Tab-separated table of N, CA, C and O in Angstrom:
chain	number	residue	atom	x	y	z
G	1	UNK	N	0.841	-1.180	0.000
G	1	UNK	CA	0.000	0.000	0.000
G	1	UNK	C	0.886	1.244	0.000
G	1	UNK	O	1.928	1.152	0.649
G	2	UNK	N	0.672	2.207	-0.527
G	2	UNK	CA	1.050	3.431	-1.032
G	2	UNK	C	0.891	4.658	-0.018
G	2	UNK	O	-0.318	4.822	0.149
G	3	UNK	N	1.512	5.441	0.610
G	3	UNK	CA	1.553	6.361	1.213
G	3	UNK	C	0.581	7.258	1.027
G	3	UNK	O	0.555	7.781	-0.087
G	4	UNK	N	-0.297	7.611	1.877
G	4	UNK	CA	-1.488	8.673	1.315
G	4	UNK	C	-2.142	9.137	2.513
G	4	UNK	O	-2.313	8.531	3.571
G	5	UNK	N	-2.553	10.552	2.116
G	5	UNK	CA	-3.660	11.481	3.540
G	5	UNK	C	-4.619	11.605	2.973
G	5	UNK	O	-4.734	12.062	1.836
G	6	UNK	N	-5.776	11.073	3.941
G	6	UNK	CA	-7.135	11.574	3.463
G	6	UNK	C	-7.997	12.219	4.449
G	6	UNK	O	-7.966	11.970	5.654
G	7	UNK	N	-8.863	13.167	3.807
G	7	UNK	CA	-9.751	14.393	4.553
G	7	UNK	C	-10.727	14.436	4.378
G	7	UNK	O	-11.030	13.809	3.363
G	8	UNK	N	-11.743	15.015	4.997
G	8	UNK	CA	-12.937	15.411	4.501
G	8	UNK	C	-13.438	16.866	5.068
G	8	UNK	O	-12.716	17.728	5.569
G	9	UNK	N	-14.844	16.925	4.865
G	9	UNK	CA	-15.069	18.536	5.267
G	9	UNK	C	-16.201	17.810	6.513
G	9	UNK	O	-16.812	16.876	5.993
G	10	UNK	N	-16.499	17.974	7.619
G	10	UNK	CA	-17.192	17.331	8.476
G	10	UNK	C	-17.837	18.706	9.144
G	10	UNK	O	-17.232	19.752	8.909
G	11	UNK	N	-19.131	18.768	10.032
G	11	UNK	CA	-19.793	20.036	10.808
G	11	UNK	C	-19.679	19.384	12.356
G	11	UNK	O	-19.915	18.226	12.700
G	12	UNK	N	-19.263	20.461	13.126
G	12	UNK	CA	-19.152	19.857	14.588
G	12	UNK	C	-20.424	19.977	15.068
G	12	UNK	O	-21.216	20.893	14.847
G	13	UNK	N	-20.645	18.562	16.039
G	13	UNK	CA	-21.596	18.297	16.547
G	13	UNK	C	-21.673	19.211	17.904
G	13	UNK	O	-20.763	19.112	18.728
G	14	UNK	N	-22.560	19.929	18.084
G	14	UNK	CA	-22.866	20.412	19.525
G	14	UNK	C	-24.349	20.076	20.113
G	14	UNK	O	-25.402	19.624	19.664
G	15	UNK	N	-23.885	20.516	21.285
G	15	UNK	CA	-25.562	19.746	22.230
G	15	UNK	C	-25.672	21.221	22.941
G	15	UNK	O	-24.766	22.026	23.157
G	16	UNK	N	-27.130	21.320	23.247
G	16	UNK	CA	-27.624	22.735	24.011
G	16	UNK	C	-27.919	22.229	25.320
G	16	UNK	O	-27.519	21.105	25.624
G	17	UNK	N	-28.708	23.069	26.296
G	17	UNK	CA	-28.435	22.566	27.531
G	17	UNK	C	-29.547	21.332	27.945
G	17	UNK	O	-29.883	20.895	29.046
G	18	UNK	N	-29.820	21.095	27.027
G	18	UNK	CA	-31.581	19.928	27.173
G	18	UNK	C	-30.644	18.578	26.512
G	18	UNK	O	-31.202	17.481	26.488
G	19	UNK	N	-29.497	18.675	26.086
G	19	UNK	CA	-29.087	17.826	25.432
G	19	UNK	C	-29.135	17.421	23.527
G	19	UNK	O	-28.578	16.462	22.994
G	20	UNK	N	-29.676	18.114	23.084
G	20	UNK	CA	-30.483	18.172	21.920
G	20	UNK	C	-29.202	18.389	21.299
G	20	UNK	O	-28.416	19.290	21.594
G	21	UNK	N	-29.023	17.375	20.294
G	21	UNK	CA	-28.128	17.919	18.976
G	21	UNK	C	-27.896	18.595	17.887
G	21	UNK	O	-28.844	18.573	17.102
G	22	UNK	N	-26.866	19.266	17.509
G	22	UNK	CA	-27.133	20.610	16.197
G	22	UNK	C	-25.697	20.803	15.548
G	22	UNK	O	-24.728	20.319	16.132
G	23	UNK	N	-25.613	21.159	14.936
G	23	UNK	CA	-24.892	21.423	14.015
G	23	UNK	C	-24.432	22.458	13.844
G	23	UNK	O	-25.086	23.448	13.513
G	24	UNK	N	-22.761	22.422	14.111
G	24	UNK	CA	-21.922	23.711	14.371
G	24	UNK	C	-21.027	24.460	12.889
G	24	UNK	O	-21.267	24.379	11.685
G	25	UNK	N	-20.260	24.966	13.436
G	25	UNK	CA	-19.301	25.379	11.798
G	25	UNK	C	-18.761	23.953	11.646
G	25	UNK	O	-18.565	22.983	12.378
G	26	UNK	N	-18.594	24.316	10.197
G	26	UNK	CA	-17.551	23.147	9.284
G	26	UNK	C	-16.372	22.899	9.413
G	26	UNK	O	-15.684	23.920	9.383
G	27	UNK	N	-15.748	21.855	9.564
G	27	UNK	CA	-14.091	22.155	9.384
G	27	UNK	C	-13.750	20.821	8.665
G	27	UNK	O	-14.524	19.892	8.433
G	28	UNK	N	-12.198	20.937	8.306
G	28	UNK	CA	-11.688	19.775	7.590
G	28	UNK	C	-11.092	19.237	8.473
G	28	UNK	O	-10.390	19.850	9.277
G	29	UNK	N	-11.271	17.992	8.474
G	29	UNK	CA	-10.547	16.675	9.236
G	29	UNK	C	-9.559	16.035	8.245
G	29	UNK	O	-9.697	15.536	7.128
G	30	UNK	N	-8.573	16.222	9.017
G	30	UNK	CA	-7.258	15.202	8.305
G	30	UNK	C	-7.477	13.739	9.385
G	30	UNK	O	-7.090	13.524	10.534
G	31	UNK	N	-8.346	12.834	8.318
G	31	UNK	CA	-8.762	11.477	8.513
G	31	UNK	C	-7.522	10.329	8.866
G	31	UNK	O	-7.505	9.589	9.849
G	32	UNK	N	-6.675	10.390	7.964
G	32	UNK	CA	-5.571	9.393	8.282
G	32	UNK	C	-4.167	9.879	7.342
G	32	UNK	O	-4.253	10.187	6.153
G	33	UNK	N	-3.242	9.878	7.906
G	33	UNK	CA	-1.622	9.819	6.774
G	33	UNK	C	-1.226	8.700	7.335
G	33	UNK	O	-0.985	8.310	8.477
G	34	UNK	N	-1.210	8.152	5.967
G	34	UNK	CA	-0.270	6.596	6.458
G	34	UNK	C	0.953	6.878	5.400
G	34	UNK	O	1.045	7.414	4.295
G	35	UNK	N	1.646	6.375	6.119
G	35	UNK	CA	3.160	6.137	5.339
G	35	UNK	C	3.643	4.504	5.928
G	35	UNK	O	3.882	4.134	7.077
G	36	UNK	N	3.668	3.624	4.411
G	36	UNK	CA	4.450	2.356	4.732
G	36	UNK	C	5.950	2.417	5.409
G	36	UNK	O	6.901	3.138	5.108
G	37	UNK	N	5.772	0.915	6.922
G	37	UNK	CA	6.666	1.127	7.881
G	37	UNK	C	7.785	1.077	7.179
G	37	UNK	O	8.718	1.649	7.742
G	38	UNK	N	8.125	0.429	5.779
G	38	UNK	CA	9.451	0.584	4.910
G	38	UNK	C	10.334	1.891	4.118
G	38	UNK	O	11.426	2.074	3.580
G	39	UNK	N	8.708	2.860	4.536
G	39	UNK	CA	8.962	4.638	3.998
G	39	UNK	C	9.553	5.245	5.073
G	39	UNK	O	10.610	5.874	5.024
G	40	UNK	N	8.848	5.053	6.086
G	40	UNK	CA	8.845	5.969	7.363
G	40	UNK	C	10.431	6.394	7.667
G	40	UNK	O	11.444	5.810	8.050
G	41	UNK	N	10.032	7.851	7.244
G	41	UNK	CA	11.771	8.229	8.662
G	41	UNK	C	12.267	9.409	7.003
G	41	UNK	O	12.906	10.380	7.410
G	42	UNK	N	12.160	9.430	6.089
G	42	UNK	CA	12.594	9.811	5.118
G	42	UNK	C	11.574	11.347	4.652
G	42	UNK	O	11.445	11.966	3.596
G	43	UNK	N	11.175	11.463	5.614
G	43	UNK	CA	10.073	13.108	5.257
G	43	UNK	C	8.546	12.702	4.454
G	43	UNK	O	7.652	13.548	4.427
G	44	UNK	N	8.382	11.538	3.911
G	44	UNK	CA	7.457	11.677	3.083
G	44	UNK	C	6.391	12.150	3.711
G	44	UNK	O	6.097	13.337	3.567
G	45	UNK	N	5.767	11.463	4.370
G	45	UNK	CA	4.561	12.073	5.643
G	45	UNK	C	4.830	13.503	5.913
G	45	UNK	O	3.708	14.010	5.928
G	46	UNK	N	5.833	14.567	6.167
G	46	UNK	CA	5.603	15.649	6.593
G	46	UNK	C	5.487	16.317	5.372
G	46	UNK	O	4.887	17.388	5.282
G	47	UNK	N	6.027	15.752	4.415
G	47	UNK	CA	5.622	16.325	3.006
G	47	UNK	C	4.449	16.028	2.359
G	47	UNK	O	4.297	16.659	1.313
G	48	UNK	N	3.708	15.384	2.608
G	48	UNK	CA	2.157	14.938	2.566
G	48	UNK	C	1.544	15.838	3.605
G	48	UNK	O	0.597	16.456	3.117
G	49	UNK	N	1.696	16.039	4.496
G	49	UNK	CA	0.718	16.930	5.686
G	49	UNK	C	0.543	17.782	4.956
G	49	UNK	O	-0.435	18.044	4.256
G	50	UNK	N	2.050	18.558	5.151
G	50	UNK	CA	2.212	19.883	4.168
G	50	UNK	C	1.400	20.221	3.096
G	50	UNK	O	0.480	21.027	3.238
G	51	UNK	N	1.671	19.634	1.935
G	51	UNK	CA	0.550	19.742	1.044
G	51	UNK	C	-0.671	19.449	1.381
G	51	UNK	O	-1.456	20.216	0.824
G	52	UNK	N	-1.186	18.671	2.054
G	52	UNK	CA	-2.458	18.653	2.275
G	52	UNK	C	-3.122	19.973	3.203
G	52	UNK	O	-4.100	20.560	2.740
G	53	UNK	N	-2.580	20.367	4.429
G	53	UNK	CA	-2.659	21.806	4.473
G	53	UNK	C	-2.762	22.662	3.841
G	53	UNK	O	-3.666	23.473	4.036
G	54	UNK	N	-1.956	22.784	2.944
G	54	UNK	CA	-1.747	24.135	2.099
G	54	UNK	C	-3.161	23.839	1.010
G	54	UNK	O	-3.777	24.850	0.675
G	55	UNK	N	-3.611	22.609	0.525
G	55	UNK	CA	-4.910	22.156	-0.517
G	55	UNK	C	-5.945	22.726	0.674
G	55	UNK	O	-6.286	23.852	0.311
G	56	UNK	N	-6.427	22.471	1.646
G	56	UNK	CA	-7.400	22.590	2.345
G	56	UNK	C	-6.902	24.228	2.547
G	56	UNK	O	-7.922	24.917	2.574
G	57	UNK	N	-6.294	24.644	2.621
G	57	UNK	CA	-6.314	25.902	2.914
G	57	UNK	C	-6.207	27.057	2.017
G	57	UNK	O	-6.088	28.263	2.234
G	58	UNK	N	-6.288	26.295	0.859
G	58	UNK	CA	-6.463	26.869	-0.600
G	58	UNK	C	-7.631	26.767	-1.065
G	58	UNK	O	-7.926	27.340	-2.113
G	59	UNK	N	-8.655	25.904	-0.274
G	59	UNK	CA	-10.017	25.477	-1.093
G	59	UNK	C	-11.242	25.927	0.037
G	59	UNK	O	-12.473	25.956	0.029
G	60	UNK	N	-10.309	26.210	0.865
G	60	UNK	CA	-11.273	26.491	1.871
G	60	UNK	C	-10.479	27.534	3.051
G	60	UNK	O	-10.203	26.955	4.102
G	61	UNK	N	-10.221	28.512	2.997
G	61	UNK	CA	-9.008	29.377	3.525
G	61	UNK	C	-9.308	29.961	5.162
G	61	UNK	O	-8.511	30.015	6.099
G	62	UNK	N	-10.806	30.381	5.111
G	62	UNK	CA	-10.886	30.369	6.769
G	62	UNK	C	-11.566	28.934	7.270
G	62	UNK	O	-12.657	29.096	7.817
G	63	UNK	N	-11.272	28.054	7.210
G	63	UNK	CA	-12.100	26.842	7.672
G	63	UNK	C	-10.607	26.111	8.738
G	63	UNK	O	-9.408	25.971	8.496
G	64	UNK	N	-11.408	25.824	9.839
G	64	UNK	CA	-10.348	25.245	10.737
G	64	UNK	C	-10.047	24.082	10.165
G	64	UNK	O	-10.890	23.362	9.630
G	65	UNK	N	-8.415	23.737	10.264
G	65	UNK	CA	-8.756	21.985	10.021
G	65	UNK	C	-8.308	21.260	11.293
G	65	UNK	O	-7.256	21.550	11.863
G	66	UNK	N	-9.046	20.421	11.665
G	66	UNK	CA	-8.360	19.547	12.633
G	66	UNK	C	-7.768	18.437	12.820
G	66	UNK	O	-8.261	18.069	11.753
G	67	UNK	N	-6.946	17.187	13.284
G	67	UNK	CA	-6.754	15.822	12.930
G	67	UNK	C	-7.096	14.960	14.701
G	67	UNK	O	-7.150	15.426	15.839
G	68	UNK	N	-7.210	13.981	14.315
G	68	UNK	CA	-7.217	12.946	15.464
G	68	UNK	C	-5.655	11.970	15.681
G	68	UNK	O	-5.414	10.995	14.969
G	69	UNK	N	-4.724	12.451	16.773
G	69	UNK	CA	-3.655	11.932	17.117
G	69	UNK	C	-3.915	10.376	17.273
G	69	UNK	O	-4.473	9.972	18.294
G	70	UNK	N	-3.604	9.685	16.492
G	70	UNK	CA	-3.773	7.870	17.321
G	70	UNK	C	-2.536	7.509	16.475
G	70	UNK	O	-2.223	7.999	15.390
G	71	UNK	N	-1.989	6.699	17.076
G	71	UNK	CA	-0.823	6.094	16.735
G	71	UNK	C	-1.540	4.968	15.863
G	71	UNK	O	-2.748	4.796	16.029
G	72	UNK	N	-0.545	3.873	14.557
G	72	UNK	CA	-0.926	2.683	14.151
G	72	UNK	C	-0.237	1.815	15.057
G	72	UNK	O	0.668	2.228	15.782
G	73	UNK	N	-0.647	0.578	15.042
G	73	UNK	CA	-0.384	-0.034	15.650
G	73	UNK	C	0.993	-0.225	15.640
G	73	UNK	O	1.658	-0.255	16.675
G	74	UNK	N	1.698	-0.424	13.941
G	74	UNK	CA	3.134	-0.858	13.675
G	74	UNK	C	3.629	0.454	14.068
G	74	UNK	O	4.822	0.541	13.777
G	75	UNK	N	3.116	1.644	14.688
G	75	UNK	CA	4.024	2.990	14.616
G	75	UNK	C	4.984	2.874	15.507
G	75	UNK	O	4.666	2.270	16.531
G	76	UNK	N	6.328	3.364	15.413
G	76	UNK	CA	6.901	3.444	16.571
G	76	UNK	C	7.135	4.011	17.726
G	76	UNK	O	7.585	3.665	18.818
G	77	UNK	N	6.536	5.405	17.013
G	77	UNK	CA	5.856	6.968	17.553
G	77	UNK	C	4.866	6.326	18.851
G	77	UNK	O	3.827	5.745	18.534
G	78	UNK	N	5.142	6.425	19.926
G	78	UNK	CA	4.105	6.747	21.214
G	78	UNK	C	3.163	8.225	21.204
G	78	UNK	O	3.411	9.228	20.534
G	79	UNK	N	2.118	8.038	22.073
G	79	UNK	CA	0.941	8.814	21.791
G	79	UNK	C	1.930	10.416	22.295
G	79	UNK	O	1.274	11.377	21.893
G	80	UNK	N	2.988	10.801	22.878
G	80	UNK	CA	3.379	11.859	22.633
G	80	UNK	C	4.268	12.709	22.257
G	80	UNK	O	4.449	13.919	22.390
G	81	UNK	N	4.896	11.663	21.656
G	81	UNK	CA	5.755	11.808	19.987
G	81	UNK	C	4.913	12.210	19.130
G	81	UNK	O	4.999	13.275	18.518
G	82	UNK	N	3.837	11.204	18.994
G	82	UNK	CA	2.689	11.649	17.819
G	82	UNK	C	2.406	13.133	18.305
G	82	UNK	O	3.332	13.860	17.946
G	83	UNK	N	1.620	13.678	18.865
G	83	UNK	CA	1.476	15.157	19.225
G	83	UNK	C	2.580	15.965	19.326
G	83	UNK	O	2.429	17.079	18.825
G	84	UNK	N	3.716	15.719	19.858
G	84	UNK	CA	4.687	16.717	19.704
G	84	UNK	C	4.988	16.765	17.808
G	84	UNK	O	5.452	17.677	17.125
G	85	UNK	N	4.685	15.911	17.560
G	85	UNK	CA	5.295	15.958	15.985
G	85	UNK	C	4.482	16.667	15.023
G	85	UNK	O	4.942	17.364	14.119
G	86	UNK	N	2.507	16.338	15.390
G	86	UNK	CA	2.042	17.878	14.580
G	86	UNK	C	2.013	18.909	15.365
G	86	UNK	O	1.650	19.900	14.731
G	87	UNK	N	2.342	19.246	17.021
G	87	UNK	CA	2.620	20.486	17.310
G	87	UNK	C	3.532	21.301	15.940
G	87	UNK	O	3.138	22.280	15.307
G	88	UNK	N	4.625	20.668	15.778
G	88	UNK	CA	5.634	21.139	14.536
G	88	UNK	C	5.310	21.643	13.723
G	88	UNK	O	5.853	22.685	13.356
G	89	UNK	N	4.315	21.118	13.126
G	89	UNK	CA	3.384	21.726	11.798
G	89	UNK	C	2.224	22.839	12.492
G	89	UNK	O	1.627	23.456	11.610
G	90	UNK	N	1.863	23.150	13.702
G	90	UNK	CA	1.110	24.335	14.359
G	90	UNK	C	-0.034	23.789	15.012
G	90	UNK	O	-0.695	24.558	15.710
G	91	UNK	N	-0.423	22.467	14.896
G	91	UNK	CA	-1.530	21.729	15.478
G	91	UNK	C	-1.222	22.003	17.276
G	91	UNK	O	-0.316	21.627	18.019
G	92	UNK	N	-2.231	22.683	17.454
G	92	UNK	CA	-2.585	22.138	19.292
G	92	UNK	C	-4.026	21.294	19.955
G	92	UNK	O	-5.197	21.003	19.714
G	93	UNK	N	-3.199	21.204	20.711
G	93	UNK	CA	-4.389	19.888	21.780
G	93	UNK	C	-5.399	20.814	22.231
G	93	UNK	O	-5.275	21.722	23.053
G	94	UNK	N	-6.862	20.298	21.290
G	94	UNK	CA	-8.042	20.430	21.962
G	94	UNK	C	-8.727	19.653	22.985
G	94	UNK	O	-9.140	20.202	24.006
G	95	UNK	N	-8.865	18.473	22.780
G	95	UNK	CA	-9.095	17.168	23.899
G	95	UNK	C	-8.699	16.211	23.492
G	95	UNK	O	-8.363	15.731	22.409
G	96	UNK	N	-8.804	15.787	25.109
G	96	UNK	CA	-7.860	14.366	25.425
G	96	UNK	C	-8.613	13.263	25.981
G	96	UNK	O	-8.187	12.209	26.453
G	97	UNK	N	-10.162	13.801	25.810
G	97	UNK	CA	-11.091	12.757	26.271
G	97	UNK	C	-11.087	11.185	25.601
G	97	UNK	O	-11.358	10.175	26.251
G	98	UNK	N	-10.799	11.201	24.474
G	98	UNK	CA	-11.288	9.739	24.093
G	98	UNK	C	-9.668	9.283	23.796
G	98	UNK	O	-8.583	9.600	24.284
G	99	UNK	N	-10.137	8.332	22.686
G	99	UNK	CA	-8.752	7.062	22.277
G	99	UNK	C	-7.786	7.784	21.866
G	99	UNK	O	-6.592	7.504	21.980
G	100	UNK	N	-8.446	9.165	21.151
G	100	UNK	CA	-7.210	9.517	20.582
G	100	UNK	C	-7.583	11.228	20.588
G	100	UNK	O	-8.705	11.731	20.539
G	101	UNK	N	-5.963	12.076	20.681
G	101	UNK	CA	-5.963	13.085	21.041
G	101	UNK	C	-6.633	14.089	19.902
G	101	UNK	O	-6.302	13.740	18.769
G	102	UNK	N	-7.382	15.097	19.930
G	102	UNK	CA	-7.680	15.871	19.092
G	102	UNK	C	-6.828	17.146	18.766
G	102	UNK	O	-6.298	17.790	19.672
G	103	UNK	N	-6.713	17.485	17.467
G	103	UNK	CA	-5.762	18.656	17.666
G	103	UNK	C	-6.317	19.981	16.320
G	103	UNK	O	-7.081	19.837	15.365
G	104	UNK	N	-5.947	20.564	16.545
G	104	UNK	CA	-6.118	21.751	15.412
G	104	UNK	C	-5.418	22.666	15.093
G	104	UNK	O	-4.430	23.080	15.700
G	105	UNK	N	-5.859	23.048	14.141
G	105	UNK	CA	-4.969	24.264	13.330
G	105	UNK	C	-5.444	25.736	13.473
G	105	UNK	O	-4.831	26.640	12.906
């Protein structure tokens, strides 16, 4: 399998004080970058983020984007390697509630 990031445009879910669900602003989610464990270590992945940033932020210029920190299983990266590493690219920690850390741009 081939090295690749994929995104979408998703609306955040919010709840009011009755609990009731609705629909917030839009943003782009960076869904997954995988880079094969035989690539890894050679930039390709930060050169994939990169561009994929700069596309989402060309097609959509005030729209937040955000990603979900989870390590793969084969990664060697621990859960705060993974976050210190898109801190680099400008991502910060929104929550830390579930499996995996949320972050944004």
């Amino acid at each position: 399998m081939s090295a690749y990031v994929s995104w979408s445009i998703e609306a955040e879910e919010l709840f009011d004080d009755e609990g009731n669900e609705y629909l917030g602003d839009d943003y782009a989610l960076i869904e997954k970058i995988y880079v094969p464990a035989a690539e890894r270590g050679n930039g390709i992945g930060s050169k994939m983020l990169n561009e994929t940033i700069a596309e989402i932020q060309a097609k959509h210029p005030a729209m937040t984007i955000k990603l979900a920190a989870l390590p793969f299983d084969d990664c060697p990266m621990d859960m705060c390697e993974l976050v210190e590493y898109y801190e680099r690219f400008g991502f910060t920690v929104t929550n830390t509630e579930g499996h995996a850390v949320i972050m944004e741009l």
